[in-house]
């Protein structure tokens, strides 16, 4: 089915001018960028977005990293968009990511891993609506 998923190009990607290279991977693989904005997240926004991880040991570092520079917030749309995006990203830890995936090719570390993508359709809905109004999504 045609789905929408939520994506973030993280501060390590914007810092190294990799947003076009990563978007090219999405677009070559059947994902259309139907909403996109470059923003500097506030601490409150980053903490709210990652609230499910707030008990994890890495939460503070994760939030600091996500506000260390601009990010690009995106809605990707296409056939099986959520699962397809996760295949294209590869494993969270770039050392474990399959060759050819975005994280294997571009990520610096498990924290500076270049991209975030929703891990379920339910979370995709929640994450999209955290950052985008329906009127900002143009398919
Ligand atoms: P993301 O998909 O954005 O969701 C949570 C993020 O926490 C994850 O990608 C990683 O970049 C980051 N992270 C940092 N340290 C760890 C860790 N030890 N285990 C899992 N995720 C981590």
PDB file of C-alpha atoms and ligand atoms in Angstrom:
ATOM      1  CA  UNK A   1       0.000   0.000   0.000  1.00  0.00           C
ATOM      2  CA  UNK A   2       1.023   3.606  -0.454  1.00  0.00           C
ATOM      3  CA  UNK A   3       2.190   4.815   2.958  1.00  0.00           C
ATOM      4  CA  UNK A   4       3.751   7.845   4.566  1.00  0.00           C
ATOM      5  CA  UNK A   5       6.649   7.741   6.976  1.00  0.00           C
ATOM      6  CA  UNK A   6       8.575  10.353   8.924  1.00  0.00           C
ATOM      7  CA  UNK A   7      12.286  10.988   8.352  1.00  0.00           C
ATOM      8  CA  UNK A   8      14.954  13.238   9.862  1.00  0.00           C
ATOM      9  CA  UNK A   9      18.287  14.095   8.273  1.00  0.00           C
ATOM     10  CA  UNK A  10      20.338  14.565  11.443  1.00  0.00           C
ATOM     11  CA  UNK A  11      22.907  17.272  12.329  1.00  0.00           C
ATOM     12  CA  UNK A  12      25.878  15.141  11.175  1.00  0.00           C
ATOM     13  CA  UNK A  13      24.254  14.961   7.718  1.00  0.00           C
ATOM     14  CA  UNK A  14      23.518  18.690   7.401  1.00  0.00           C
ATOM     15  CA  UNK A  15      27.010  19.557   8.731  1.00  0.00           C
ATOM     16  CA  UNK A  16      28.663  17.455   6.007  1.00  0.00           C
ATOM     17  CA  UNK A  17      26.356  18.662   3.173  1.00  0.00           C
ATOM     18  CA  UNK A  18      24.888  15.182   2.707  1.00  0.00           C
ATOM     19  CA  UNK A  19      21.211  16.142   2.446  1.00  0.00           C
ATOM     20  CA  UNK A  20      21.157  15.916  -1.357  1.00  0.00           C
ATOM     21  CA  UNK A  21      23.018  12.601  -1.440  1.00  0.00           C
ATOM     22  CA  UNK A  22      20.604  11.071   1.089  1.00  0.00           C
ATOM     23  CA  UNK A  23      17.543  12.486  -0.653  1.00  0.00           C
ATOM     24  CA  UNK A  24      18.824  10.978  -3.914  1.00  0.00           C
ATOM     25  CA  UNK A  25      18.795   7.531  -2.252  1.00  0.00           C
ATOM     26  CA  UNK A  26      15.158   8.023  -1.202  1.00  0.00           C
ATOM     27  CA  UNK A  27      14.059   9.312  -4.602  1.00  0.00           C
ATOM     28  CA  UNK A  28      15.909   6.603  -6.586  1.00  0.00           C
ATOM     29  CA  UNK A  29      14.192   3.969  -4.450  1.00  0.00           C
ATOM     30  CA  UNK A  30      10.559   4.933  -4.849  1.00  0.00           C
ATOM     31  CA  UNK A  31      10.156   7.332  -1.937  1.00  0.00           C
ATOM     32  CA  UNK A  32       8.809  10.803  -2.737  1.00  0.00           C
ATOM     33  CA  UNK A  33       9.580  13.732  -0.417  1.00  0.00           C
ATOM     34  CA  UNK A  34       6.067  15.141   0.058  1.00  0.00           C
ATOM     35  CA  UNK A  35       7.039  17.557   2.881  1.00  0.00           C
ATOM     36  CA  UNK A  36      10.410  18.880   3.967  1.00  0.00           C
ATOM     37  CA  UNK A  37      11.717  21.629   6.242  1.00  0.00           C
ATOM     38  CA  UNK A  38      15.137  22.529   7.596  1.00  0.00           C
ATOM     39  CA  UNK A  39      14.973  23.652  11.224  1.00  0.00           C
ATOM     40  CA  UNK A  40      17.024  24.094  14.360  1.00  0.00           C
ATOM     41  CA  UNK A  41      15.206  21.958  16.946  1.00  0.00           C
ATOM     42  CA  UNK A  42      14.761  23.375  20.436  1.00  0.00           C
ATOM     43  CA  UNK A  43      15.696  21.245  23.438  1.00  0.00           C
ATOM     44  CA  UNK A  44      12.001  20.918  24.325  1.00  0.00           C
ATOM     45  CA  UNK A  45      11.112  19.733  20.807  1.00  0.00           C
ATOM     46  CA  UNK A  46      13.940  17.150  20.797  1.00  0.00           C
ATOM     47  CA  UNK A  47      13.029  15.892  24.283  1.00  0.00           C
ATOM     48  CA  UNK A  48       9.364  15.611  23.287  1.00  0.00           C
ATOM     49  CA  UNK A  49      10.134  13.823  20.036  1.00  0.00           C
ATOM     50  CA  UNK A  50      12.366  11.251  21.755  1.00  0.00           C
ATOM     51  CA  UNK A  51      10.217  10.966  24.911  1.00  0.00           C
ATOM     52  CA  UNK A  52       9.991   7.147  24.473  1.00  0.00           C
ATOM     53  CA  UNK A  53      13.739   6.993  25.124  1.00  0.00           C
ATOM     54  CA  UNK A  54      13.777   9.249  28.203  1.00  0.00           C
ATOM     55  CA  UNK A  55      14.786   6.472  30.608  1.00  0.00           C
ATOM     56  CA  UNK A  56      17.644   5.305  28.362  1.00  0.00           C
ATOM     57  CA  UNK A  57      21.246   6.042  29.370  1.00  0.00           C
ATOM     58  CA  UNK A  58      21.888   7.836  26.079  1.00  0.00           C
ATOM     59  CA  UNK A  59      18.859  10.179  26.234  1.00  0.00           C
ATOM     60  CA  UNK A  60      20.760  13.318  27.312  1.00  0.00           C
ATOM     61  CA  UNK A  61      23.471  12.826  24.694  1.00  0.00           C
ATOM     62  CA  UNK A  62      20.879  12.055  22.034  1.00  0.00           C
ATOM     63  CA  UNK A  63      19.003  15.303  22.723  1.00  0.00           C
ATOM     64  CA  UNK A  64      22.260  17.336  22.813  1.00  0.00           C
ATOM     65  CA  UNK A  65      23.312  15.849  19.494  1.00  0.00           C
ATOM     66  CA  UNK A  66      19.929  16.484  17.852  1.00  0.00           C
ATOM     67  CA  UNK A  67      20.106  20.183  18.769  1.00  0.00           C
ATOM     68  CA  UNK A  68      23.806  20.554  17.837  1.00  0.00           C
ATOM     69  CA  UNK A  69      22.924  21.857  14.369  1.00  0.00           C
ATOM     70  CA  UNK A  70      20.135  22.027  11.815  1.00  0.00           C
ATOM     71  CA  UNK A  71      18.062  18.996  10.887  1.00  0.00           C
ATOM     72  CA  UNK A  72      15.828  18.335   7.892  1.00  0.00           C
ATOM     73  CA  UNK A  73      12.365  17.049   8.802  1.00  0.00           C
ATOM     74  CA  UNK A  74      10.614  15.079   6.079  1.00  0.00           C
ATOM     75  CA  UNK A  75       7.530  13.125   5.145  1.00  0.00           C
ATOM     76  CA  UNK A  76       8.326  10.339   2.674  1.00  0.00           C
ATOM     77  CA  UNK A  77       5.563   8.706   0.659  1.00  0.00           C
ATOM     78  CA  UNK A  78       5.563   5.564  -1.465  1.00  0.00           C
ATOM     79  CA  UNK A  79       4.791   1.863  -1.675  1.00  0.00           C
ATOM     80  CA  UNK A  80       5.535   0.341   1.779  1.00  0.00           C
ATOM     81  CA  UNK A  81       7.263   3.620   2.690  1.00  0.00           C
ATOM     82  CA  UNK A  82       7.902   2.807   6.372  1.00  0.00           C
ATOM     83  CA  UNK A  83       9.604  -0.552   5.785  1.00  0.00           C
ATOM     84  CA  UNK A  84      11.321   0.569   2.598  1.00  0.00           C
ATOM     85  CA  UNK A  85      12.845   3.562   4.373  1.00  0.00           C
ATOM     86  CA  UNK A  86      14.117   1.305   7.172  1.00  0.00           C
ATOM     87  CA  UNK A  87      15.758  -0.990   4.603  1.00  0.00           C
ATOM     88  CA  UNK A  88      17.406   1.969   2.901  1.00  0.00           C
ATOM     89  CA  UNK A  89      18.678   3.370   6.239  1.00  0.00           C
ATOM     90  CA  UNK A  90      20.196   0.096   7.505  1.00  0.00           C
ATOM     91  CA  UNK A  91      20.795  -0.816  11.148  1.00  0.00           C
ATOM     92  CA  UNK A  92      20.903   1.916  13.838  1.00  0.00           C
ATOM     93  CA  UNK A  93      24.576   1.146  14.480  1.00  0.00           C
ATOM     94  CA  UNK A  94      26.484   1.837  11.251  1.00  0.00           C
ATOM     95  CA  UNK A  95      28.953  -0.935  12.149  1.00  0.00           C
ATOM     96  CA  UNK A  96      26.035  -3.379  11.839  1.00  0.00           C
ATOM     97  CA  UNK A  97      24.394  -1.783   8.792  1.00  0.00           C
ATOM     98  CA  UNK A  98      24.431  -3.725   5.511  1.00  0.00           C
ATOM     99  CA  UNK A  99      26.743  -2.440   2.779  1.00  0.00           C
ATOM    100  CA  UNK A 100      25.036   0.043   0.499  1.00  0.00           C
ATOM    101  CA  UNK A 101      22.635   1.366   3.127  1.00  0.00           C
ATOM    102  CA  UNK A 102      22.574   5.056   4.067  1.00  0.00           C
ATOM    103  CA  UNK A 103      24.044   4.441   7.511  1.00  0.00           C
ATOM    104  CA  UNK A 104      26.787   2.114   6.204  1.00  0.00           C
ATOM    105  CA  UNK A 105      27.728   4.709   3.623  1.00  0.00           C
ATOM    106  CA  UNK A 106      27.339   7.948   5.583  1.00  0.00           C
ATOM    107  CA  UNK A 107      26.919   7.529   9.358  1.00  0.00           C
ATOM    108  CA  UNK A 108      29.704   8.465  11.774  1.00  0.00           C
ATOM    109  CA  UNK A 109      28.543   6.532  14.876  1.00  0.00           C
ATOM    110  CA  UNK A 110      25.455   5.004  16.547  1.00  0.00           C
ATOM    111  CA  UNK A 111      24.536   8.525  17.715  1.00  0.00           C
ATOM    112  CA  UNK A 112      25.587  10.512  14.629  1.00  0.00           C
ATOM    113  CA  UNK A 113      23.862   8.016  12.356  1.00  0.00           C
ATOM    114  CA  UNK A 114      22.688  10.534   9.728  1.00  0.00           C
ATOM    115  CA  UNK A 115      19.001   9.576   9.580  1.00  0.00           C
ATOM    116  CA  UNK A 116      15.965   8.773  11.688  1.00  0.00           C
ATOM    117  CA  UNK A 117      12.985   6.880  10.291  1.00  0.00           C
ATOM    118  CA  UNK A 118       9.728   5.821  11.933  1.00  0.00           C
ATOM    119  CA  UNK A 119       9.711   2.194  13.120  1.00  0.00           C
ATOM    120  CA  UNK A 120       5.960   1.544  12.731  1.00  0.00           C
ATOM    121  CA  UNK A 121       3.038   3.043  10.826  1.00  0.00           C
ATOM    122  CA  UNK A 122       1.482   4.120  14.103  1.00  0.00           C
ATOM    123  CA  UNK A 123       4.656   5.944  15.146  1.00  0.00           C
ATOM    124  CA  UNK A 124       4.903   7.453  11.659  1.00  0.00           C
ATOM    125  CA  UNK A 125       1.494   9.092  12.149  1.00  0.00           C
ATOM    126  CA  UNK A 126       2.455  10.434  15.573  1.00  0.00           C
ATOM    127  CA  UNK A 127       5.852  11.686  14.405  1.00  0.00           C
ATOM    128  CA  UNK A 128       4.493  13.345  11.244  1.00  0.00           C
ATOM    129  CA  UNK A 129       1.854  15.203  13.240  1.00  0.00           C
ATOM    130  CA  UNK A 130       4.461  16.268  15.841  1.00  0.00           C
ATOM    131  CA  UNK A 131       6.155  18.422  13.191  1.00  0.00           C
ATOM    132  CA  UNK A 132       3.814  18.891  10.217  1.00  0.00           C
ATOM    133  CA  UNK A 133       0.325  20.246   9.658  1.00  0.00           C
ATOM    134  CA  UNK A 134      -1.655  18.272   7.080  1.00  0.00           C
ATOM    135  CA  UNK A 135      -1.637  21.405   4.848  1.00  0.00           C
ATOM    136  CA  UNK A 136       2.199  21.297   4.691  1.00  0.00           C
ATOM    137  CA  UNK A 137       2.154  17.804   3.122  1.00  0.00           C
ATOM    138  CA  UNK A 138       1.737  18.025  -0.637  1.00  0.00           C
ATOM    139  CA  UNK A 139       1.656  14.720  -2.495  1.00  0.00           C
TER     140      UNK A 139
HETATM  141  P1  LIG B   1      16.897   7.009  16.047  1.00  0.00           P
HETATM  142  O1  LIG B   1      16.260   6.137  15.023  1.00  0.00           O
HETATM  143  O2  LIG B   1      16.875   8.464  15.776  1.00  0.00           O
HETATM  144  O3  LIG B   1      16.206   6.742  17.469  1.00  0.00           O
HETATM  145  C1  LIG B   1      16.904   6.923  18.695  1.00  0.00           C
HETATM  146  C2  LIG B   1      18.351   7.250  18.502  1.00  0.00           C
HETATM  147  O4  LIG B   1      19.174   7.145  19.641  1.00  0.00           O
HETATM  148  C3  LIG B   1      18.944   6.308  17.515  1.00  0.00           C
HETATM  149  O5  LIG B   1      18.453   6.562  16.205  1.00  0.00           O
HETATM  150  C4  LIG B   1      20.454   6.530  17.717  1.00  0.00           C
HETATM  151  O6  LIG B   1      20.988   7.510  16.851  1.00  0.00           O
HETATM  152  C5  LIG B   1      20.512   7.096  19.139  1.00  0.00           C
HETATM  153  N1  LIG B   1      21.372   6.322  20.001  1.00  0.00           N
HETATM  154  C6  LIG B   1      22.442   6.810  20.647  1.00  0.00           C
HETATM  155  N2  LIG B   1      23.020   5.865  21.389  1.00  0.00           N
HETATM  156  C7  LIG B   1      22.310   4.736  21.219  1.00  0.00           C
HETATM  157  C8  LIG B   1      22.414   3.411  21.730  1.00  0.00           C
HETATM  158  N3  LIG B   1      23.380   3.035  22.556  1.00  0.00           N
HETATM  159  N4  LIG B   1      21.490   2.518  21.325  1.00  0.00           N
HETATM  160  C9  LIG B   1      20.483   2.882  20.478  1.00  0.00           C
HETATM  161  N5  LIG B   1      20.344   4.121  19.974  1.00  0.00           N
HETATM  162  C10 LIG B   1      21.244   5.028  20.334  1.00  0.00           C
END
